[in-house]
């Protein structure tokens, strides 16, 4: 079966000339959970990458591990390895009697260029804790210690902590996992549709207070800087839009849920990060989201440069 031809979600405009396109799929759910708007094939499975992290964090709580506040937020994070992120990850590990050597994340630098450059200037090298998924890994390890499970094999798809992730994801998404791969951090990566991804985010914000999914949503919204970082879109969005829960993933995936139950999810098919902000801002505007400051224009900004000057932009095409 041939892949569908997906619509253009963003176009690349240089000096007034459209020189390229980014195609993809997008879905917006109404407050009642029905599909309000769709482009492309949002019913087909994708790897949500780190947009799955709220569900993974919910699964970790369901193992019985007690986390709240900043530590729960960093569990659902793709963090920038700022000092406060690293302190939180170390606190999770130390609470379980572990240290950074237990992490099986690949040695990395911060995904934030400012932080990475500062680390290198200070003589630093790639480390496992700097990897943006180290909060999730630390909490998975702590859940293993809490339940007496093997820590060396915590990334195995058959490990109890990963079985709990799958069970939780399928329950909140409302559909079975379509495929399992390996994420960039080494953890199992489970495919669902964009409709299901939006549905899972919606389930978090609408859950009863005190439930694992609502605790994750509340922690992310109360501590958005721990979910991403000082210079990151998810942080800006959750600060500017009261009650919004947002999480992006690699390969240009994004999901957002609003407190009234509306939700969106999309993926840029070629994984171009530069198209994510413009598409996200356009989708939010289509949902009627506004901010009192310049957050939406800031998210949407994707300038193109030529000769040291701005000569164009990547802009949404819907």
XYZ file of C-alpha atoms in Angstrom:
318
model
C 0.000 0.000 0.000
C 1.462 3.351 -1.033
C 1.811 6.165 1.476
C -0.760 8.955 1.201
C 0.253 12.265 -0.348
C 0.045 14.601 2.614
C -0.967 18.255 2.363
C 1.411 21.161 2.772
C 1.354 22.421 6.371
C 4.126 24.989 5.944
C 5.837 26.705 3.056
C 9.337 28.115 2.796
C 9.297 31.636 1.379
C 12.526 33.378 0.364
C 12.457 36.886 -1.099
C 8.769 36.474 -1.864
C 9.324 33.181 -3.727
C 8.037 29.863 -2.369
C 11.117 27.653 -2.557
C 9.953 24.654 -0.548
C 7.214 22.911 1.394
C 6.772 20.867 4.546
C 3.937 18.340 4.414
C 2.268 16.575 7.286
C -0.870 15.676 9.180
C -2.759 17.575 11.863
C -5.864 17.071 13.965
C -7.812 19.361 16.306
C -10.315 17.868 18.737
C -13.348 19.781 19.963
C -14.106 20.027 23.679
C -16.298 16.910 23.460
C -13.454 14.888 21.922
C -14.803 14.811 18.376
C -12.619 15.738 15.414
C -13.166 19.423 14.708
C -10.519 19.891 12.006
C -8.091 17.580 10.247
C -5.462 17.721 7.531
C -3.641 14.782 6.010
C -3.974 11.376 7.606
C -4.100 11.876 11.391
C -5.732 8.457 11.795
C -2.536 6.677 10.711
C 0.068 5.652 13.313
C 3.217 7.681 13.892
C 5.994 7.556 16.432
C 5.104 10.491 18.731
C 8.649 10.462 20.096
C 8.847 12.620 23.242
C 5.223 13.689 22.914
C 4.567 10.303 24.546
C 6.311 11.424 27.736
C 3.217 12.572 29.672
C 1.798 9.076 29.251
C 5.116 7.531 30.249
C 5.167 9.718 33.364
C 1.604 8.661 34.183
C 2.655 5.035 33.830
C 5.531 5.590 36.253
C 3.110 6.953 38.842
C 0.914 3.904 38.299
C 3.828 1.689 39.358
C 3.508 3.265 42.803
C 6.433 5.673 42.637
C 5.603 8.929 44.427
C 6.657 12.029 42.536
C 5.192 15.513 42.465
C 6.037 19.071 41.496
C 9.282 19.732 39.679
C 10.394 16.109 39.895
C 7.244 14.902 38.167
C 7.518 17.655 35.562
C 11.092 16.676 34.703
C 9.925 13.062 34.405
C 7.737 14.204 31.477
C 10.457 16.463 30.099
C 12.728 16.878 27.148
C 14.865 19.176 29.253
C 17.617 21.567 28.230
C 20.145 20.341 30.825
C 20.045 23.634 32.668
C 21.349 23.455 36.227
C 17.897 23.136 37.772
C 17.062 20.233 35.415
C 20.195 18.341 36.373
C 19.585 18.947 40.073
C 16.068 17.481 39.728
C 17.298 14.391 37.871
C 19.983 13.771 40.487
C 17.392 14.130 43.254
C 15.208 11.448 41.686
C 18.171 9.109 41.367
C 19.467 9.723 44.888
C 16.014 9.126 46.371
C 16.292 5.577 45.017
C 19.883 5.124 46.158
C 21.202 5.498 42.613
C 23.536 7.857 40.805
C 24.168 8.891 37.196
C 25.964 5.653 36.381
C 22.603 3.848 36.434
C 21.308 5.895 33.504
C 21.315 4.179 30.117
C 20.722 7.328 28.105
C 23.389 7.934 25.456
C 26.044 10.491 26.446
C 24.901 13.809 25.016
C 25.151 17.556 25.211
C 22.182 19.803 25.913
C 19.796 20.149 22.975
C 19.763 23.874 23.802
C 22.621 25.485 21.872
C 23.276 28.111 24.545
C 23.590 25.495 27.283
C 25.678 23.180 25.107
C 28.142 25.927 24.197
C 28.479 27.002 27.837
C 29.108 23.402 28.894
C 31.835 22.942 26.276
C 33.485 26.279 27.140
C 33.630 25.086 30.723
C 35.547 21.994 29.654
C 32.584 19.655 29.754
C 31.997 16.644 27.549
C 28.851 14.678 26.635
C 27.325 12.956 29.656
C 24.339 10.669 30.152
C 22.552 13.055 32.498
C 22.707 15.866 29.920
C 20.521 13.864 27.531
C 17.084 15.491 27.401
C 15.333 12.247 28.432
C 17.356 11.682 31.606
C 14.449 12.702 33.851
C 12.244 9.992 32.378
C 15.033 7.435 32.705
C 15.777 8.417 36.308
C 12.123 7.957 37.237
C 11.905 4.612 35.446
C 14.927 3.478 37.453
C 13.404 4.767 40.698
C 10.204 2.865 39.900
C 12.280 -0.271 39.459
C 13.906 0.170 42.861
C 10.548 0.874 44.487
C 9.065 -2.355 43.072
C 12.105 -4.601 43.334
C 12.498 -4.860 39.555
C 15.794 -5.275 37.749
C 17.395 -1.935 36.939
C 19.882 -3.204 34.361
C 17.114 -4.241 31.941
C 14.703 -1.334 32.467
C 14.774 -0.441 28.756
C 13.689 -3.894 27.621
C 10.238 -3.862 26.019
C 9.324 -6.843 28.225
C 10.358 -5.123 31.475
C 7.479 -4.454 33.920
C 7.967 -0.689 33.744
C 7.691 -0.730 29.944
C 4.690 -3.037 30.084
C 3.023 -0.471 32.347
C 3.878 2.260 29.825
C 2.185 0.335 27.036
C -0.900 -0.434 29.107
C -1.222 3.212 30.158
C -0.655 4.586 26.660
C -3.243 2.305 25.106
C -5.806 3.116 27.777
C -5.429 6.888 27.480
C -5.084 6.895 23.693
C -8.066 4.633 23.165
C -6.329 2.448 20.599
C -3.709 -0.318 20.566
C -0.056 0.407 19.961
C 0.592 -0.123 16.252
C 4.356 -0.662 16.387
C 7.241 -0.586 18.832
C 10.660 0.842 18.030
C 13.601 2.338 19.888
C 13.595 6.034 20.712
C 16.671 8.237 20.531
C 17.203 7.782 24.264
C 17.101 3.988 23.980
C 13.668 3.497 25.552
C 10.891 1.602 23.763
C 8.927 3.900 21.459
C 5.282 3.100 20.822
C 3.324 4.207 17.764
C -0.226 5.568 17.881
C -2.212 7.863 15.619
C -2.256 11.627 15.960
C -5.956 11.412 16.847
C -5.056 9.048 19.672
C -2.195 11.297 20.785
C -4.550 14.274 21.052
C -7.041 12.060 22.881
C -4.402 10.993 25.412
C -3.442 14.610 26.112
C -7.107 15.497 26.498
C -7.510 12.661 29.020
C -4.770 14.173 31.186
C -6.266 17.643 31.530
C -9.815 16.331 32.073
C -8.894 13.646 34.610
C -10.099 13.928 38.184
C -7.748 15.745 40.570
C -5.362 13.370 42.305
C -5.346 10.740 39.566
C -1.959 9.895 38.049
C -2.757 11.531 34.708
C -4.070 14.718 36.318
C -1.033 14.881 38.598
C 1.209 14.760 35.538
C -0.798 17.477 33.787
C -0.791 19.668 36.882
C 2.956 19.248 37.423
C 3.747 20.107 33.810
C 1.534 23.190 33.875
C 2.825 24.389 37.236
C 6.486 23.905 36.294
C 6.746 24.374 32.509
C 10.401 25.340 32.653
C 11.144 21.801 33.896
C 9.281 20.266 30.950
C 11.435 22.051 28.379
C 13.691 24.966 29.306
C 14.154 28.694 29.483
C 14.370 29.149 25.711
C 11.857 26.514 24.570
C 8.431 26.640 22.936
C 6.628 24.291 25.352
C 7.683 26.460 28.275
C 6.577 29.670 26.570
C 3.219 28.206 25.617
C 2.354 26.784 29.034
C 3.327 30.043 30.705
C 1.208 32.148 28.346
C -1.929 30.001 27.954
C -3.499 29.175 31.341
C -4.206 25.478 31.747
C -2.491 24.371 28.530
C -0.435 21.158 28.572
C 2.112 20.989 25.759
C 4.832 18.567 24.736
C 6.807 18.387 21.534
C 8.677 15.399 20.213
C 11.559 14.782 17.831
C 10.834 14.622 14.105
C 8.563 17.660 14.520
C 5.705 16.187 16.534
C 3.615 18.384 18.814
C 0.594 17.841 21.039
C -1.330 20.333 23.181
C -4.417 20.026 25.361
C -6.442 22.945 26.672
C -8.281 22.830 30.023
C -11.720 22.696 28.363
C -10.853 19.430 26.602
C -9.858 20.773 23.215
C -6.630 19.293 21.921
C -4.347 19.205 18.902
C -1.630 16.971 17.552
C 0.451 17.146 14.396
C 3.563 15.799 12.734
C 5.654 17.395 10.015
C 6.332 14.459 7.725
C 9.983 15.262 6.974
C 10.729 16.006 10.623
C 11.756 19.607 9.940
C 12.008 21.396 13.261
C 11.808 24.797 11.587
C 8.192 24.173 10.570
C 6.966 23.222 14.033
C 6.529 26.712 15.497
C 4.661 28.207 12.541
C 2.291 25.222 12.323
C 1.716 25.187 16.085
C 0.900 28.894 16.211
C -1.493 28.584 13.256
C -3.272 25.613 14.829
C -3.668 27.454 18.121
C -5.042 30.512 16.353
C -7.519 28.291 14.514
C -8.666 27.085 17.961
C -9.183 30.705 19.033
C -6.214 30.751 21.407
C -4.800 34.188 22.123
C -2.186 35.470 24.531
C -1.808 38.783 26.315
C 1.826 39.032 25.205
C 3.823 38.190 22.079
C 3.998 34.440 22.738
C 2.162 33.289 19.611
C 4.215 35.480 17.241
C 7.321 34.345 19.096
C 6.358 30.687 18.583
C 5.480 31.295 14.932
C 8.722 33.104 14.072
C 10.915 31.072 11.712
C 12.959 33.597 9.723
C 15.120 32.797 6.717
C 18.394 34.653 6.312
C 20.375 35.763 3.313
C 23.523 37.841 3.425
C 23.133 38.357 7.137
C 19.610 39.805 6.850
C 16.137 38.334 7.177
C 14.862 37.697 3.633
C 11.957 35.339 4.241
C 10.270 32.902 6.572
C 8.766 29.506 7.082
C 5.036 30.101 7.418
C 1.956 27.971 7.968
C -0.027 27.151 4.825
C -3.502 26.584 6.310
